[in-house]
Amino acid sequence: MIDSEKVNRYRRSYYPMFIDGEWVDAADGNRYTVYNPATGEPLAEVARAGRADIDRALQAARLAFEHGKWRHFSVLRRARVLNRIAEIMRERFDELVELEILNTGKTLFAAQGQIMQAIEDFEFYAGAIVGHRGHVNNMPSGFFNYTQREPVGVCAQIVPWNYPLMMAAWKIAPAIAAGCSVVVKPATLTPVTALVLAEIATEAGVPKGVVNVVPGSGRDVGDYLVTHPEVDKIAFTGSTPVGRHIMELASRSLKKVTLELGGKSPSLIFDDADLDAAVDGSVFGIFYNTGQSCEARSRIYVQRSVYDAFMARFVEKAKKLKLGNPFDPETHVGAVISREQVDVIDGYVRSALEDGAQAVLGGGEVRVPGFEGGYWYAPTILVDVHHGMKAVQEEIFGPVVTVMPFDTEDEAVALANDTMYGLAAAVWTKDGARAKRMADRIRAGIVLVNTPFSAFPGMPFGGTKQSGFGRELGIEALDLYTEVKSVLMYYGTKPLNPFKL
Ligand code: NAD
């Protein structure tokens, strides 16, 4: 359970921005209120960044990058600081978990796992940066070429609301490990834990200006941030339409961009699968985090011979899901992030039902006793769907899953690949050769075989097609926060005179 006495030592009713190693108000004094989606009640006031604040944060980041010490520290020293960030996060674990729950309505189970992963990200990159190096390449006689990895520079990092602290950690940890400076813009609705993380980084010994966090609206300051001349790289996680818009803006000044976007990930259940594992994994795969996961497995395809057996157990298990107090360790499904998101989810479900789908579970908003002011949607299972439906093609980002039968491997692959997205896919089978064939043929950045889990610090995470490009986590993320410099040296005794002058 959460130790409230410890947590209350840190709680604030107003969170300013974090720029240049300090808590600061917005230049124009603007603030806004963030809410607890489980109750609909106000949680805290937060400073709202305007253009002057973006300028200030980017100047601090630029100064820290060009004239500061951080990128010149030895990798071992940077690694020590990253490990210290992780240590302080462990000390303030309860506070981070509580704040994340209060600002998102997610469950204790989900928040604890995500904050733990955020901590492990810092530990992973503390280790990874030490072994991250260039190469010596074979050259003609007399020539010596080596490559070295150098930090990309000042990075604008834009984070969504579904995993506020974990997504911030996915971005900040590799960037600062590489020696970059960052300006993080958390999602408007969920800025609190990223702000606390900036404070922790400073306490751990990250020099001022290296980590800055500016809450505010993407619509108001997003374009200004991503077109700003002081930004060298943009790392964006969010929806596909906003990702497209950012890429267009970034192309004007050729900023480096990585885009982690939406998904509509399939789960393929073959007749030789361990059906109990496939059922449990499929319930978790869609309803974890209230379905608000980019890699939520929101389309299930079941081989026809086991379809009825799967459905009976899937519906029975999903009926057991408990919605309720997010702080209760027994609660499985938390609140939806906002009233607007409930309406979006319901719009998809209504449209599918009008098109002939059946809801064998859920299908609407739900009233949770004690949490009547909050935003809740029933875990929903839709059958009798067809592949052209919006609910099958588009990302709903809520606790809604569609289920369809298939007959052959070829059909399963065709269905899995038939959306514009390509983030993740799950395959449930005991046949290793079939698993390998599926992993080869599915167009997705991540294929999960017989597992509902989809992210670990060392495993590259990201998509293909309209799910974006670039990777987070793993050594791959470190590569993307560095540039390769190639140094060519001549060491022959005879001076070179190619024009024979
Ligand atoms: P969103 O695209 O609405 O917002 C994401 C972030 O972008 C927010 O911080 C927002 O304020 C900001 N933003 C909005 N307009 C902007 C602009 N013009 N310029 C710059 N920034 C702008 O997404 P969301 O609703 O916060 O998050 C949900 C989406 O994120 C889903 O589509 C989900 O799939 C995706 N997501 C993807 C991954 C992944 O790794 N692929 C992970 C988590 C979430």
Coordinates of C-alpha atoms in Angstrom, one line a residue, residues 259-454:
L259 CA 7.6 9.3 -34.4
E260 CA 6.0 6.8 -32.2
L261 CA 2.4 6.9 -33.3
G262 CA -0.9 5.0 -33.0
G263 CA -1.6 1.3 -33.5
K264 CA -4.3 -1.2 -34.1
S265 CA -2.5 -4.3 -33.1
P266 CA -3.8 -7.8 -33.9
S267 CA -3.7 -10.9 -31.8
L268 CA -3.7 -14.2 -33.7
I269 CA -4.9 -17.2 -31.8
F270 CA -4.2 -20.6 -33.6
D271 CA -6.0 -23.8 -32.9
D272 CA -2.8 -25.3 -31.4
A273 CA -2.4 -22.5 -28.8
D274 CA -2.5 -23.0 -25.1
L275 CA -6.0 -21.6 -25.0
D276 CA -6.0 -20.6 -21.3
A277 CA -2.8 -18.6 -21.8
A278 CA -4.2 -17.0 -25.0
V279 CA -7.4 -16.0 -23.1
D280 CA -5.6 -14.5 -20.1
G281 CA -3.0 -12.8 -22.4
S282 CA -5.8 -11.4 -24.6
V283 CA -7.8 -10.0 -21.7
F284 CA -4.6 -8.3 -20.4
G285 CA -3.6 -7.3 -24.0
I286 CA -6.6 -5.1 -24.5
F287 CA -7.9 -4.1 -21.0
Y288 CA -4.6 -3.3 -19.3
N289 CA -4.4 0.5 -18.8
T290 CA -8.1 0.7 -19.8
G291 CA -7.1 0.0 -23.4
Q292 CA -5.3 3.3 -23.6
S293 CA -2.1 1.7 -24.9
C294 CA -0.6 2.3 -28.3
E295 CA 0.2 -1.4 -28.6
A296 CA -3.2 -2.6 -27.1
R297 CA -4.1 -5.7 -28.9
S298 CA -7.5 -4.4 -30.0
R299 CA -8.2 -6.8 -32.9
I300 CA -8.4 -10.5 -32.0
Y301 CA -8.5 -13.2 -34.7
V302 CA -9.3 -16.8 -33.6
Q303 CA -8.9 -19.9 -35.8
R304 CA -12.4 -21.1 -36.5
S305 CA -12.1 -24.6 -34.9
V306 CA -11.4 -23.0 -31.4
Y307 CA -13.4 -19.8 -31.9
D308 CA -16.4 -20.9 -29.7
A309 CA -14.1 -22.3 -27.0
F310 CA -12.0 -19.2 -27.0
M311 CA -15.0 -16.8 -26.9
A312 CA -16.7 -18.6 -24.0
R313 CA -13.6 -18.4 -21.8
F314 CA -12.6 -14.9 -23.1
V315 CA -16.0 -13.4 -22.2
E316 CA -16.2 -15.2 -18.9
K317 CA -12.7 -13.9 -17.8
A318 CA -13.4 -10.4 -19.1
K319 CA -16.7 -10.4 -17.0
K320 CA -14.5 -10.8 -13.9
L321 CA -12.6 -7.6 -14.5
K322 CA -13.1 -5.2 -11.6
L323 CA -13.5 -1.5 -12.2
G324 CA -13.3 0.7 -9.1
N325 CA -11.0 2.6 -6.8
P326 CA -7.7 2.8 -8.7
F327 CA -5.8 2.6 -5.4
D328 CA -7.4 -0.8 -4.6
P329 CA -4.8 -3.5 -5.5
E330 CA -7.8 -5.7 -6.6
T331 CA -8.9 -3.2 -9.3
H332 CA -8.1 -4.3 -12.9
V333 CA -9.5 -1.5 -15.0
G334 CA -9.1 2.2 -14.2
A335 CA -10.8 5.3 -15.5
V336 CA -10.7 6.8 -19.0
I337 CA -8.5 9.9 -19.2
S338 CA -11.3 12.5 -20.0
R339 CA -14.9 13.1 -20.8
E340 CA -13.9 13.7 -24.4
Q341 CA -12.2 10.4 -24.7
V342 CA -15.2 8.6 -23.3
D343 CA -17.2 10.2 -26.1
V344 CA -14.7 9.2 -28.7
I345 CA -14.8 5.6 -27.5
D346 CA -18.6 5.5 -27.4
G347 CA -18.8 7.0 -30.9
Y348 CA -16.8 4.0 -32.3
V349 CA -18.9 1.5 -30.4
R350 CA -22.2 3.1 -31.5
S351 CA -21.1 3.2 -35.1
A352 CA -20.1 -0.5 -35.0
L353 CA -23.4 -1.5 -33.4
E354 CA -25.3 0.5 -36.0
D355 CA -23.3 -1.4 -38.7
G356 CA -24.4 -4.8 -37.3
A357 CA -21.8 -5.6 -34.7
Q358 CA -22.9 -7.2 -31.4
A359 CA -21.5 -6.3 -28.0
V360 CA -21.2 -9.6 -26.1
L361 CA -19.8 -7.6 -23.2
G362 CA -20.1 -3.9 -22.2
G363 CA -20.9 -1.4 -25.0
G364 CA -21.4 1.8 -23.0
E365 CA -20.4 4.0 -20.1
V366 CA -20.5 2.6 -16.7
R367 CA -21.3 4.1 -13.3
V368 CA -18.7 3.2 -10.6
P369 CA -20.0 3.5 -7.1
G370 CA -18.0 6.2 -5.2
F371 CA -16.6 7.5 -8.4
E372 CA -19.7 8.9 -10.1
G373 CA -18.0 12.1 -11.2
G374 CA -15.3 10.2 -13.1
Y375 CA -15.0 8.9 -16.6
W376 CA -15.5 5.2 -16.9
Y377 CA -16.3 2.9 -19.8
A378 CA -17.2 -0.8 -19.6
P379 CA -14.8 -3.4 -21.0
T380 CA -16.4 -4.1 -24.4
I381 CA -16.1 -7.1 -26.7
L382 CA -17.6 -6.6 -30.2
V383 CA -18.3 -9.6 -32.5
D384 CA -20.0 -9.9 -35.9
V385 CA -17.8 -7.1 -37.2
H386 CA -16.5 -6.7 -40.7
H387 CA -13.1 -5.5 -41.7
G388 CA -14.2 -2.2 -43.2
M389 CA -15.7 -1.0 -39.9
K390 CA -14.1 2.1 -38.3
A391 CA -14.0 0.1 -35.0
V392 CA -11.7 -2.5 -36.8
Q393 CA -9.6 -0.1 -38.8
E394 CA -9.1 2.9 -36.4
E395 CA -7.4 3.3 -33.1
I396 CA -10.1 3.6 -30.4
F397 CA -7.8 4.0 -27.5
G398 CA -10.2 2.6 -24.9
P399 CA -11.3 -0.8 -23.5
V400 CA -12.9 -2.0 -26.7
V401 CA -11.8 -5.1 -28.7
T402 CA -13.2 -6.7 -31.9
V403 CA -13.1 -10.5 -32.4
M404 CA -13.3 -12.3 -35.8
P405 CA -12.7 -16.0 -36.9
F406 CA -10.2 -17.0 -39.5
D407 CA -9.4 -20.3 -41.3
T408 CA -5.8 -20.4 -42.6
E409 CA -2.4 -18.9 -41.9
D410 CA -2.6 -16.9 -45.1
E411 CA -5.9 -15.4 -44.1
A412 CA -4.6 -14.6 -40.6
V413 CA -1.7 -12.7 -42.0
A414 CA -3.9 -10.8 -44.5
L415 CA -6.3 -9.8 -41.7
A416 CA -3.4 -8.8 -39.4
N417 CA -1.8 -6.6 -42.0
D418 CA -5.0 -5.0 -43.2
T419 CA -4.9 -1.7 -41.4
M420 CA -2.7 1.4 -41.9
Y421 CA -0.9 0.7 -38.7
G422 CA 2.1 -1.6 -37.9
L423 CA 3.0 -1.3 -34.3
A424 CA 2.7 -4.6 -32.6
A425 CA 1.1 -8.1 -33.1
A426 CA 0.7 -11.1 -30.9
V427 CA 0.8 -14.7 -32.0
W428 CA -0.5 -17.6 -29.8
T429 CA 0.7 -21.0 -31.0
K430 CA 2.7 -24.0 -29.7
D431 CA 4.2 -24.5 -33.1
G432 CA 7.6 -22.8 -33.2
A433 CA 7.8 -23.0 -37.0
R434 CA 4.4 -21.3 -37.3
A435 CA 5.5 -18.6 -34.8
K436 CA 8.6 -17.9 -36.9
R437 CA 6.5 -17.8 -40.1
M438 CA 4.1 -15.3 -38.5
A439 CA 6.9 -13.2 -37.1
D440 CA 8.4 -12.9 -40.6
R441 CA 5.1 -12.2 -42.4
I442 CA 3.4 -9.7 -40.1
R443 CA 4.2 -6.1 -40.9
A444 CA 4.8 -4.7 -37.4
G445 CA 7.7 -3.3 -35.4
I446 CA 7.0 -5.7 -32.6
V447 CA 5.8 -9.3 -32.7
L448 CA 4.9 -11.0 -29.4
V449 CA 4.9 -14.8 -29.3
N450 CA 2.9 -16.3 -26.5
T451 CA 3.2 -13.3 -24.2
P452 CA 1.0 -10.4 -23.3
F453 CA 4.0 -8.2 -22.3
S454 CA 5.3 -5.9 -24.8

